[in-house]
mmCIF file of C-alpha atoms in Angstrom:
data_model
loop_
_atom_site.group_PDB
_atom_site.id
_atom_site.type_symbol
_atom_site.label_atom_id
_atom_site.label_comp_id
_atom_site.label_asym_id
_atom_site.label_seq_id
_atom_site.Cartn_x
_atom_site.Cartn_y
_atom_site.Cartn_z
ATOM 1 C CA UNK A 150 153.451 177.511 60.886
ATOM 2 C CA UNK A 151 155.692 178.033 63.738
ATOM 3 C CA UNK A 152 159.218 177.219 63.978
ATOM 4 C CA UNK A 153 160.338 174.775 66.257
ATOM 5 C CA UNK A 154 163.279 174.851 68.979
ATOM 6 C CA UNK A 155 163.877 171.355 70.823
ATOM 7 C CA UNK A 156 165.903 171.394 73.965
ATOM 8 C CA UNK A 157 167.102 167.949 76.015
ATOM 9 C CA UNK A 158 163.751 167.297 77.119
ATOM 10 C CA UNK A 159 160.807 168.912 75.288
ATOM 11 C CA UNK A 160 159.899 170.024 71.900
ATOM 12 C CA UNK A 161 158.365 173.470 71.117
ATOM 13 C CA UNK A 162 155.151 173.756 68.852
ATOM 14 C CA UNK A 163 153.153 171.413 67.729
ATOM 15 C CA UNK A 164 154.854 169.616 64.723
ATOM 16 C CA UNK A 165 158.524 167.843 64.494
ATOM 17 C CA UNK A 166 161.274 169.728 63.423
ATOM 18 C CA UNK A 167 160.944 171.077 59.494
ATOM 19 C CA UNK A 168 164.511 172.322 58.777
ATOM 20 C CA UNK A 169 166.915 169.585 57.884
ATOM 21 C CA UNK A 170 170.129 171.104 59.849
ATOM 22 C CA UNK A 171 167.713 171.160 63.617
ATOM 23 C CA UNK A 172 166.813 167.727 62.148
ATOM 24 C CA UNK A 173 170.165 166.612 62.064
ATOM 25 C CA UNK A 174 171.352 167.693 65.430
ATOM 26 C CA UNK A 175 168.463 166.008 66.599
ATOM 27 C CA UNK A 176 169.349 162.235 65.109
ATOM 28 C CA UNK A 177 173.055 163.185 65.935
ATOM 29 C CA UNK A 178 172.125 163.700 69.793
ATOM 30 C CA UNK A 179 169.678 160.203 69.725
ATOM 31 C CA UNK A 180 170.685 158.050 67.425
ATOM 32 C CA UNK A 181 173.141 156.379 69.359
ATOM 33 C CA UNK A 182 171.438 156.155 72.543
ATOM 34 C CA UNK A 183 168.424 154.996 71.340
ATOM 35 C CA UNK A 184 169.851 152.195 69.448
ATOM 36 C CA UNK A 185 171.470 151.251 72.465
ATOM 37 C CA UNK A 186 167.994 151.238 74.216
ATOM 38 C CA UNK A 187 166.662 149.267 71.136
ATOM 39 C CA UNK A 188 169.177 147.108 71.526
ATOM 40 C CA UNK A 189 168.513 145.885 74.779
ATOM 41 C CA UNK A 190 165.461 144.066 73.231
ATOM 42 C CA UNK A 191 166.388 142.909 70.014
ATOM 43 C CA UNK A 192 169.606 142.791 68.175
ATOM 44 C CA UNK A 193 171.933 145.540 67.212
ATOM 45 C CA UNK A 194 170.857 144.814 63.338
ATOM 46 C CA UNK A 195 167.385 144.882 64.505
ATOM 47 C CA UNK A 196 167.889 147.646 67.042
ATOM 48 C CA UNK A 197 170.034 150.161 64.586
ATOM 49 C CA UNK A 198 167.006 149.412 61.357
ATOM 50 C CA UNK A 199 164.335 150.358 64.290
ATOM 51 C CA UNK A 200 165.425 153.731 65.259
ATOM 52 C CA UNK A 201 166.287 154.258 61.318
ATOM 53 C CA UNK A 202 163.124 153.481 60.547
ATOM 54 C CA UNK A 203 161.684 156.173 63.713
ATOM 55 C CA UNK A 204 163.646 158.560 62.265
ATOM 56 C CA UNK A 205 162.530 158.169 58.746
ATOM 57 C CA UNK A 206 158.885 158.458 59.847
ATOM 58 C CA UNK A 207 159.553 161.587 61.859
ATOM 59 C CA UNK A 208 161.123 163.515 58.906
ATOM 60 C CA UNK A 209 158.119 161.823 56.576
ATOM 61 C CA UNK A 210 155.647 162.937 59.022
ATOM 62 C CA UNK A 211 157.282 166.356 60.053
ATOM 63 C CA UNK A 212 154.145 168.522 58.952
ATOM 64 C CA UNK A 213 151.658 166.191 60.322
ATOM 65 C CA UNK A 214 153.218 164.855 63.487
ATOM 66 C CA UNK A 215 152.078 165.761 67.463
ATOM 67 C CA UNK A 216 154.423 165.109 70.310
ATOM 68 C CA UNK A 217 152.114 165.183 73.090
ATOM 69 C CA UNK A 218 155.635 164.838 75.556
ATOM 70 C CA UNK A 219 159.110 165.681 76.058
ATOM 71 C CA UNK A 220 160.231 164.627 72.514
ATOM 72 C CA UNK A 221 162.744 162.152 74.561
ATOM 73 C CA UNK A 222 160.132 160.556 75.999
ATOM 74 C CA UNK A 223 158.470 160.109 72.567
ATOM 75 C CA UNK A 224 161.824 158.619 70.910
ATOM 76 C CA UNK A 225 162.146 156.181 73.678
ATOM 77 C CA UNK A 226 158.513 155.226 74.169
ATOM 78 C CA UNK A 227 158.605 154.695 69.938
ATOM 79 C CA UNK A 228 161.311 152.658 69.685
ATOM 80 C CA UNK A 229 160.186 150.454 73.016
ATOM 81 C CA UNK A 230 157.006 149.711 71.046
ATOM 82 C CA UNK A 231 158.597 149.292 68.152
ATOM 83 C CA UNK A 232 160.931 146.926 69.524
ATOM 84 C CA UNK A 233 157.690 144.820 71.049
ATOM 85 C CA UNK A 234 156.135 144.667 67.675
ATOM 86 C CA UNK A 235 159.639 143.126 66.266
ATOM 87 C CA UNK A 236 159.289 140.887 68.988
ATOM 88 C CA UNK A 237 155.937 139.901 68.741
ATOM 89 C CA UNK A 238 156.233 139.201 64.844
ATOM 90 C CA UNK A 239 159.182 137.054 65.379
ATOM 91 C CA UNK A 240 157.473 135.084 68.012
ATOM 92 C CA UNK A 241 154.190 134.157 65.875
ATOM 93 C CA UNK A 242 156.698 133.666 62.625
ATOM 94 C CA UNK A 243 158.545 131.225 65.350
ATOM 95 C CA UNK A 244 155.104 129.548 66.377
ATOM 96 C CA UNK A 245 154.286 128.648 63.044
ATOM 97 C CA UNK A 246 157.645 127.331 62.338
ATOM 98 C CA UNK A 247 157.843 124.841 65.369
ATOM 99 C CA UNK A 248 153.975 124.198 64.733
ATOM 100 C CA UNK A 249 155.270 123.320 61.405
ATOM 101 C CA UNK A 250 157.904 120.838 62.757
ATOM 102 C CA UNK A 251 155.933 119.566 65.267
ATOM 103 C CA UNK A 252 153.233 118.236 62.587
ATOM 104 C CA UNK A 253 156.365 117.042 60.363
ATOM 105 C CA UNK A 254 157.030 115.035 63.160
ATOM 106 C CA UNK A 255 153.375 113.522 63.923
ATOM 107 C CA UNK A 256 153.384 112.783 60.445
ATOM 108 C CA UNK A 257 156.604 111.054 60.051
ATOM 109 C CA UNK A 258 158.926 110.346 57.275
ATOM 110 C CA UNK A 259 157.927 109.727 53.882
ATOM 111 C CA UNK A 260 154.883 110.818 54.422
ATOM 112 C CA UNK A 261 152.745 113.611 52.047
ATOM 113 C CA UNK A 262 152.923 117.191 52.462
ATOM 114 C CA UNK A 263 151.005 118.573 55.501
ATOM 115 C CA UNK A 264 147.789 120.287 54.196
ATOM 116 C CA UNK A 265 145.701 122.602 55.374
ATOM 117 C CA UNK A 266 143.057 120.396 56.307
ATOM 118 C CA UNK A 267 145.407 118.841 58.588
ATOM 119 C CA UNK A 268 146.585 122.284 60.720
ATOM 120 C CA UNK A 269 142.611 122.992 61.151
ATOM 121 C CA UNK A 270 141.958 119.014 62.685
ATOM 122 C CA UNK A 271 145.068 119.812 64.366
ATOM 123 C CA UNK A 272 143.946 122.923 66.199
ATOM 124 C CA UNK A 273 140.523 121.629 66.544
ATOM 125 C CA UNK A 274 141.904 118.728 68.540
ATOM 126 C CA UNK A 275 144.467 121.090 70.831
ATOM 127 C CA UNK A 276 141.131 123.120 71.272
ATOM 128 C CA UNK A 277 139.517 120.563 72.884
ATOM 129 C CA UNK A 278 142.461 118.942 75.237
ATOM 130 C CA UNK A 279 141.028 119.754 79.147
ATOM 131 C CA UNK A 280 142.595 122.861 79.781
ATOM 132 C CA UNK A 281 145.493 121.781 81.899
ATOM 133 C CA UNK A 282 146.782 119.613 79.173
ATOM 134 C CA UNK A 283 146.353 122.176 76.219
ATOM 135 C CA UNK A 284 148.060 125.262 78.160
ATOM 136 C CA UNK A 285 150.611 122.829 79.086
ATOM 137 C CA UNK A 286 150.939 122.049 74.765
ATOM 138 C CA UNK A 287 150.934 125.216 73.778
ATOM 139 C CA UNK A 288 153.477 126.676 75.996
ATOM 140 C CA UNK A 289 155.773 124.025 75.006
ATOM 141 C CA UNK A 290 154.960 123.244 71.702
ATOM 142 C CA UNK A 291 153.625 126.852 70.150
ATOM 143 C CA UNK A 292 156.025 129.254 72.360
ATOM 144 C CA UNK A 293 158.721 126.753 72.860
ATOM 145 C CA UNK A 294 159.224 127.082 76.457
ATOM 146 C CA UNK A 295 161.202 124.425 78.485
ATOM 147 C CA UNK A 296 158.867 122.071 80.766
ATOM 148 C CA UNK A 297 160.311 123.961 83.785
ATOM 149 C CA UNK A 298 159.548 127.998 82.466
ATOM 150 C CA UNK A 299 156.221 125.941 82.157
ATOM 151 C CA UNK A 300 155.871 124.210 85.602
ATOM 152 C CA UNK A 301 157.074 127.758 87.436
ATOM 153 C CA UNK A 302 154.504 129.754 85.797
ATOM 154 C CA UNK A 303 151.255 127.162 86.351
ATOM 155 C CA UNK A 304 152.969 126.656 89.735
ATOM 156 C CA UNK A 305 152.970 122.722 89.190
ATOM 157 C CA UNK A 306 156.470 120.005 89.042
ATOM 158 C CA UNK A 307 158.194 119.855 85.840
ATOM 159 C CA UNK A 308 157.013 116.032 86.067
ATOM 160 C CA UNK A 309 153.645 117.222 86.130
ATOM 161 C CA UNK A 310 154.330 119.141 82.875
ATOM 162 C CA UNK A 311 156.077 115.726 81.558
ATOM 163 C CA UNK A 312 152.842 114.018 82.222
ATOM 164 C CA UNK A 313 150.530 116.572 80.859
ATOM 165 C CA UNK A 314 152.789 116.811 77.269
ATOM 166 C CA UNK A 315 152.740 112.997 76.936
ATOM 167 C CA UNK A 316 148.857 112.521 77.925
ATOM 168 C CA UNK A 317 148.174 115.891 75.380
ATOM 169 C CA UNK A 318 150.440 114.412 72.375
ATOM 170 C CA UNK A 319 148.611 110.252 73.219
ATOM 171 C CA UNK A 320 145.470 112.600 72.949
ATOM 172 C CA UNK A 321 145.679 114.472 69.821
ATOM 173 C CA UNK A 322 147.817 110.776 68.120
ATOM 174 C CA UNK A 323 144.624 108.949 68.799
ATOM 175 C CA UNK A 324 142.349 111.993 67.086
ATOM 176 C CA UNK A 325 144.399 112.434 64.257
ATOM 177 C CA UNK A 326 143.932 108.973 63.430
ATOM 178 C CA UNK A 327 140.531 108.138 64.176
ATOM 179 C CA UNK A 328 139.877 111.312 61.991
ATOM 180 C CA UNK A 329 142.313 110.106 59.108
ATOM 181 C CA UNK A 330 140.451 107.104 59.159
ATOM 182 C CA UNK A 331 137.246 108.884 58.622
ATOM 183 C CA UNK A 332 139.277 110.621 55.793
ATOM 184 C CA UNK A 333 140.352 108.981 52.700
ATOM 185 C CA UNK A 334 142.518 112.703 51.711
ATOM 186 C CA UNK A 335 144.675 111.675 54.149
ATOM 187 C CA UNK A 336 147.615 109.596 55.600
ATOM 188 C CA UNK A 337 149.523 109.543 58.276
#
């Protein structure tokens, strides 16, 4: 196999570097700057264990690995979609959690457990709100945005958001109970 020489912008051969001391110089010139790169998306925790983690999987993957660009551009293009990924999981981890609230709250206090039964009606119900009223529910409720992020992007009034929340939530109240009623497994 062919050795490999890596200058600012561009990687020779086709694998990553193989010899630990070309590997070092490499995280030495990077490291920094691409957790400062990272770090314009997420955290600095977050940022510093995503280019750790880049660099772990290009010494792992050394033999194996094919930088079809400048290997700066691959770094930085790596730990941007890294970065998204981070972001993404955190946002569906924070959908379920204010999902979770938001159904602690329909339920009220001293009330049993939410079930699994109960998230599926749930969603069932959202599914069928008209349109305007459901994208207006999930953008607040789901991806916790405020009623004006909301209003800019659909291009309506905040107080057109207001209304659409408040007819949604009347909406999926009166379903949850008529179906409760229906259902003996459940109270709310």
């Amino acid at each position: 196999m062919e050795k490999l020489t890596c200058s600012d912008t561009t990687c020779q051969g086709n694998s990553i570097i193989e010899d630990s001391i070309a590997f070092g110089s490499l995280y030495k010139k990077y490291y920094t700057d691409l957790c400062e790169y990272a770090h314009k998306f997420v955290g600095q925790s977050e940022a510093d264990e995503i280019v750790q983690d880049l660099f772990m999987k290009l010494w792992e993957e050394r033999g194996k690995l094919q930088i079809p660009t400048s290997l700066s551009a691959y770094l930085y293009r790596s730990v941007y979609l890294r970065c998204i990924s981070s972001i993404e999981m955190v946002q569906t981890r924070l959908k379920y959690m204010k999902e979770y609230w938001f159904l602690l709250k329909i339920q009220g206090q001293g009330q049993d457990i939410l079930t699994d039964e109960l998230l599926i009606r749930i969603h069932h119900i959202v599914d069928k709100l008209p349109k305007t009223y459901r994208e207006a529910f999930c953008s607040h409720y789901y991806y916790n945005n405020t009623y004006q992020e909301i209003a800019k992007t659909l291009h309506v009034s905040p107080k057109t958001i207001d209304y659409r929340l408040r007819q949604a939530m009347k909406q999926l109240r009166h379903e949850l109970k008529n179906s409760c009623k229906s259902s003996s497994s459940m109270t709310l």
